[in-house]
mmCIF file of C-alpha atoms in Angstrom:
data_model
loop_
_atom_site.group_PDB
_atom_site.id
_atom_site.type_symbol
_atom_site.label_atom_id
_atom_site.label_comp_id
_atom_site.label_asym_id
_atom_site.label_seq_id
_atom_site.Cartn_x
_atom_site.Cartn_y
_atom_site.Cartn_z
ATOM 1 C CA MET A 626 27.513 -6.773 -2.406
ATOM 2 C CA GLN A 627 31.060 -7.655 -1.373
ATOM 3 C CA LEU A 628 29.766 -9.436 1.747
ATOM 4 C CA LEU A 629 27.296 -11.464 -0.309
ATOM 5 C CA VAL A 630 29.991 -12.423 -2.831
ATOM 6 C CA GLU A 631 32.256 -13.673 -0.039
ATOM 7 C CA PHE A 632 29.399 -15.568 1.625
ATOM 8 C CA PHE A 633 28.313 -17.169 -1.659
ATOM 9 C CA SER A 634 31.915 -18.029 -2.570
ATOM 10 C CA ASN A 635 32.236 -19.989 0.678
ATOM 11 C CA TYR A 636 28.857 -21.752 0.637
ATOM 12 C CA GLY A 637 27.890 -21.843 -3.054
ATOM 13 C CA TYR A 638 24.469 -22.605 -4.461
ATOM 14 C CA PHE A 639 22.805 -23.346 -1.114
ATOM 15 C CA ALA A 640 23.755 -19.903 0.188
ATOM 16 C CA VAL A 641 22.236 -18.218 -2.874
ATOM 17 C CA LEU A 642 19.087 -20.337 -2.549
ATOM 18 C CA PHE A 643 18.757 -19.543 1.164
ATOM 19 C CA VAL A 644 19.220 -15.770 0.772
ATOM 20 C CA LEU A 645 16.746 -15.583 -2.119
ATOM 21 C CA ILE A 646 14.128 -17.488 -0.114
ATOM 22 C CA ILE A 647 14.434 -15.099 2.837
ATOM 23 C CA CYS A 648 14.315 -12.165 0.389
ATOM 24 C CA GLY A 649 10.839 -13.466 -0.469
ATOM 25 C CA PHE A 650 9.865 -12.904 3.178
ATOM 26 C CA GLY A 651 10.555 -9.189 2.832
ATOM 27 C CA VAL A 652 13.947 -9.344 4.588
ATOM 28 C CA PRO A 653 15.744 -6.097 3.618
ATOM 29 C CA ILE A 654 18.350 -7.699 1.348
ATOM 30 C CA PRO A 655 17.969 -6.423 -2.235
ATOM 31 C CA GLU A 656 17.033 -9.340 -4.474
ATOM 32 C CA ASP A 657 18.748 -7.882 -7.528
ATOM 33 C CA ILE A 658 22.045 -7.486 -5.617
ATOM 34 C CA THR A 659 21.711 -11.103 -4.433
ATOM 35 C CA LEU A 660 21.188 -12.336 -8.002
ATOM 36 C CA VAL A 661 24.110 -10.280 -9.323
ATOM 37 C CA SER A 662 26.334 -11.604 -6.515
ATOM 38 C CA GLY A 663 25.380 -15.156 -7.485
ATOM 39 C CA GLY A 664 26.389 -14.343 -11.056
ATOM 40 C CA ILE A 665 29.687 -12.840 -9.888
ATOM 41 C CA ILE A 666 30.793 -16.002 -8.068
ATOM 42 C CA ALA A 667 29.964 -17.946 -11.238
ATOM 43 C CA GLY A 668 32.091 -15.484 -13.224
ATOM 44 C CA LEU A 669 34.940 -15.955 -10.741
ATOM 45 C CA GLY A 670 34.805 -19.711 -11.287
ATOM 46 C CA TYR A 671 33.119 -20.794 -8.042
ATOM 47 C CA ALA A 672 29.924 -21.967 -9.768
ATOM 48 C CA ASN A 673 28.384 -22.771 -13.138
ATOM 49 C CA PRO A 674 26.368 -19.750 -14.429
ATOM 50 C CA HIS A 675 23.553 -21.873 -15.885
ATOM 51 C CA ILE A 676 23.128 -23.899 -12.695
ATOM 52 C CA MET A 677 23.261 -20.609 -10.789
ATOM 53 C CA LEU A 678 20.378 -19.343 -12.928
ATOM 54 C CA ILE A 679 18.294 -22.439 -12.137
ATOM 55 C CA VAL A 680 19.086 -22.165 -8.409
ATOM 56 C CA SER A 681 18.207 -18.458 -8.484
ATOM 57 C CA MET A 682 14.872 -19.108 -10.207
ATOM 58 C CA LEU A 683 14.069 -21.787 -7.613
ATOM 59 C CA GLY A 684 14.983 -19.470 -4.735
ATOM 60 C CA VAL A 685 12.815 -16.667 -6.102
ATOM 61 C CA LEU A 686 9.796 -18.913 -6.760
ATOM 62 C CA ILE A 687 10.051 -20.735 -3.408
ATOM 63 C CA GLY A 688 10.323 -17.441 -1.501
ATOM 64 C CA ASP A 689 7.345 -15.942 -3.329
ATOM 65 C CA SER A 690 5.303 -19.143 -2.963
ATOM 66 C CA THR A 691 5.963 -19.230 0.768
ATOM 67 C CA MET A 692 4.407 -15.784 1.176
ATOM 68 C CA TYR A 693 1.422 -16.865 -0.935
ATOM 69 C CA TRP A 694 0.834 -20.030 1.113
ATOM 70 C CA LEU A 695 1.236 -18.250 4.445
ATOM 71 C CA GLY A 696 -1.587 -15.956 3.388
ATOM 72 C CA ARG A 697 -3.692 -18.757 1.949
ATOM 73 C CA ILE A 698 -3.371 -21.101 4.942
ATOM 74 C CA TYR A 699 -3.592 -18.613 7.804
ATOM 75 C CA GLY A 700 -5.618 -15.795 6.207
ATOM 76 C CA VAL A 701 -5.810 -12.576 8.225
ATOM 77 C CA LYS A 702 -4.692 -14.525 11.315
ATOM 78 C CA ILE A 703 -1.163 -14.159 9.921
ATOM 79 C CA LEU A 704 -1.276 -10.544 11.114
ATOM 80 C CA ARG A 705 -1.005 -11.800 14.697
ATOM 81 C CA PHE A 706 2.606 -12.738 13.943
ATOM 82 C CA ARG A 707 4.501 -9.561 14.764
ATOM 83 C CA PRO A 708 7.346 -9.758 12.142
ATOM 84 C CA LEU A 709 4.808 -10.253 9.354
ATOM 85 C CA ARG A 710 2.649 -7.452 10.720
ATOM 86 C CA ARG A 711 5.495 -5.086 9.822
ATOM 87 C CA ILE A 712 5.366 -6.257 6.208
ATOM 88 C CA LEU A 713 1.582 -6.364 5.898
ATOM 89 C CA LYS A 714 0.227 -3.291 7.657
ATOM 90 C CA PRO A 715 -3.565 -2.708 7.458
ATOM 91 C CA LYS A 716 -3.020 0.343 5.256
ATOM 92 C CA THR A 717 -0.797 -1.656 2.865
ATOM 93 C CA MET A 718 -3.314 -4.498 2.786
ATOM 94 C CA ARG A 719 -6.164 -2.144 1.845
ATOM 95 C CA ALA A 720 -4.057 -0.578 -0.912
ATOM 96 C CA VAL A 721 -3.096 -3.992 -2.342
ATOM 97 C CA ARG A 722 -6.739 -5.206 -2.280
ATOM 98 C CA GLU A 723 -7.730 -2.043 -4.141
ATOM 99 C CA LYS A 724 -5.094 -2.735 -6.796
ATOM 100 C CA PHE A 725 -6.385 -6.301 -7.193
ATOM 101 C CA ASP A 726 -9.938 -4.989 -7.629
ATOM 102 C CA ARG A 727 -8.825 -2.489 -10.230
ATOM 103 C CA TYR A 728 -6.197 -4.389 -12.233
ATOM 104 C CA GLY A 729 -6.817 -8.050 -11.401
ATOM 105 C CA ASN A 730 -4.046 -10.596 -11.698
ATOM 106 C CA ARG A 731 -1.785 -8.217 -13.633
ATOM 107 C CA VAL A 732 -0.787 -6.853 -10.226
ATOM 108 C CA LEU A 733 1.051 -10.125 -9.521
ATOM 109 C CA PHE A 734 3.160 -9.835 -12.666
ATOM 110 C CA VAL A 735 4.137 -6.236 -11.922
ATOM 111 C CA ALA A 736 4.816 -7.048 -8.236
ATOM 112 C CA ARG A 737 7.985 -8.956 -9.152
ATOM 113 C CA PHE A 738 9.548 -5.616 -10.136
ATOM 114 C CA LEU A 739 8.441 -3.754 -6.988
ATOM 115 C CA PRO A 740 10.824 -4.317 -4.060
ATOM 116 C CA GLY A 741 9.068 -3.711 -0.759
ATOM 117 C CA LEU A 742 5.583 -4.337 -2.155
ATOM 118 C CA ARG A 743 6.283 -7.801 -3.540
ATOM 119 C CA ALA A 744 5.825 -9.739 -0.272
ATOM 120 C CA PRO A 745 2.580 -7.959 0.796
ATOM 121 C CA ILE A 746 1.055 -8.421 -2.659
ATOM 122 C CA TYR A 747 1.837 -12.144 -2.730
ATOM 123 C CA MET A 748 0.502 -12.613 0.782
ATOM 124 C CA VAL A 749 -2.739 -10.768 -0.003
ATOM 125 C CA ALA A 750 -3.123 -12.945 -3.116
ATOM 126 C CA GLY A 751 -3.135 -15.935 -0.784
ATOM 127 C CA ILE A 752 -5.335 -14.360 1.887
ATOM 128 C CA THR A 753 -8.064 -13.294 -0.552
ATOM 129 C CA HIS A 754 -8.056 -16.595 -2.509
ATOM 130 C CA ARG A 755 -8.365 -14.432 -5.619
ATOM 131 C CA ILE A 756 -6.032 -16.633 -7.632
ATOM 132 C CA SER A 757 -5.141 -20.326 -7.732
ATOM 133 C CA TYR A 758 -1.611 -21.371 -6.834
ATOM 134 C CA VAL A 759 -0.960 -22.688 -10.366
ATOM 135 C CA ARG A 760 -1.877 -19.335 -11.894
ATOM 136 C CA PHE A 761 0.162 -17.545 -9.246
ATOM 137 C CA VAL A 762 3.288 -19.565 -10.075
ATOM 138 C CA LEU A 763 2.807 -19.108 -13.819
ATOM 139 C CA LEU A 764 2.523 -15.320 -13.473
ATOM 140 C CA ASP A 765 5.452 -15.201 -11.055
ATOM 141 C CA PHE A 766 7.557 -17.376 -13.353
ATOM 142 C CA ALA A 767 6.689 -15.228 -16.382
ATOM 143 C CA ALA A 768 7.966 -12.132 -14.565
ATOM 144 C CA ALA A 769 10.981 -13.848 -12.973
ATOM 145 C CA ILE A 770 12.200 -15.287 -16.285
ATOM 146 C CA ILE A 771 12.574 -11.692 -17.482
ATOM 147 C CA SER A 772 14.455 -10.255 -14.506
ATOM 148 C CA VAL A 773 16.422 -13.140 -12.965
ATOM 149 C CA PRO A 774 18.565 -14.083 -16.018
ATOM 150 C CA ILE A 775 19.427 -10.405 -16.598
ATOM 151 C CA TRP A 776 20.845 -9.949 -13.093
ATOM 152 C CA VAL A 777 22.608 -13.336 -12.912
ATOM 153 C CA TYR A 778 24.327 -13.009 -16.297
ATOM 154 C CA LEU A 779 25.157 -9.369 -15.621
ATOM 155 C CA GLY A 780 27.113 -10.535 -12.571
ATOM 156 C CA TYR A 781 28.698 -13.362 -14.541
ATOM 157 C CA HIS A 782 29.943 -11.177 -17.402
ATOM 158 C CA GLY A 783 31.126 -8.366 -15.140
ATOM 159 C CA ALA A 784 32.664 -10.461 -12.368
ATOM 160 C CA HIS A 785 36.081 -8.826 -12.783
ATOM 161 C CA ASN A 786 34.777 -5.266 -13.003
ATOM 162 C CA LEU A 787 32.602 -4.437 -9.987
ATOM 163 C CA ASP A 788 32.469 -0.719 -10.779
ATOM 164 C CA TRP A 789 30.947 -1.515 -14.169
ATOM 165 C CA ILE A 790 28.421 -3.851 -12.516
ATOM 166 C CA LYS A 791 27.346 -1.178 -10.015
ATOM 167 C CA GLU A 792 26.818 1.254 -12.882
ATOM 168 C CA GLN A 793 24.737 -1.308 -14.818
ATOM 169 C CA ILE A 794 22.638 -2.144 -11.739
ATOM 170 C CA SER A 795 21.837 1.538 -11.313
ATOM 171 C CA LYS A 796 20.894 1.844 -14.989
ATOM 172 C CA GLY A 797 18.840 -1.355 -14.843
ATOM 173 C CA GLN A 798 16.894 -0.244 -11.779
ATOM 174 C CA THR A 799 16.200 3.134 -13.374
ATOM 175 C CA GLY A 800 15.047 1.416 -16.567
ATOM 176 C CA ILE A 801 12.684 -0.863 -14.642
ATOM 177 C CA TYR A 802 11.124 2.109 -12.816
ATOM 178 C CA ILE A 803 10.659 3.976 -16.107
ATOM 179 C CA LEU A 804 8.950 0.935 -17.683
ATOM 180 C CA LEU A 805 6.726 0.514 -14.633
ATOM 181 C CA GLY A 806 5.827 4.206 -14.760
ATOM 182 C CA LEU A 807 4.850 3.878 -18.422
ATOM 183 C CA LEU A 808 2.843 0.737 -17.646
ATOM 184 C CA ALA A 809 1.026 2.546 -14.808
ATOM 185 C CA LEU A 810 0.179 5.440 -17.160
ATOM 186 C CA TYR A 811 -1.121 3.024 -19.782
ATOM 187 C CA LEU A 812 -3.291 1.140 -17.260
ATOM 188 C CA ALA A 813 -4.651 4.383 -15.811
ATOM 189 C CA PHE A 814 -5.480 5.667 -19.319
ATOM 190 C CA HIS A 815 -7.166 2.361 -20.213
ATOM 191 C CA TYR A 816 -9.122 2.331 -16.921
ATOM 192 C CA PHE A 817 -10.445 5.900 -17.244
ATOM 193 C CA ARG A 818 -11.315 5.454 -20.923
ATOM 194 C CA LYS A 819 -13.274 2.294 -20.091
ATOM 195 C CA LYS A 820 -15.019 4.089 -17.216
ATOM 196 C CA ARG A 821 -15.932 7.026 -19.464
ATOM 197 C CA ASN A 822 -17.312 4.713 -22.166
ATOM 198 C CA ASN A 823 -19.473 2.912 -19.589
ATOM 199 C CA ASN A 824 -20.952 6.266 -18.532
#
């Protein structure tokens, strides 16, 4: 996080935008740490926190949209590109398609909170043409407007206490995983009950 804070302090909004876009490509830089670091430089006086939020939202949506359009334009041919083949392995692609078949577009909303699976899910959404781009952006925005402000303003309000921020990040990540676990249990319960009623 310290490296990101220094980088963002030197290059400002464009640096935050750039890093968030490449995060969308599955580059192993944690998106939440990037957002918090953007908030920290705002808290230290290098940027305006509200503009930082807008820039962060743009970076997130552009990065996610890029993965969607790569899948939509090139289809399965995208797998010929070796770096993307590491993100979208055949096994991962089958699993994501199965989730789409079972849960529909709700998968896209949940994907925003799943580091590592986000990029493959967005790319498969494009490859399969299961969802229009407008609907994709609306679902992505609905999820991002929940998570992005939390991380940016967390960094802003804790800019002078990095230990506190690290503790809150850990708590926040744990909370997100608990909520996702509860959501998965609810969806599984709903799915099996519906299946039983149909039989």
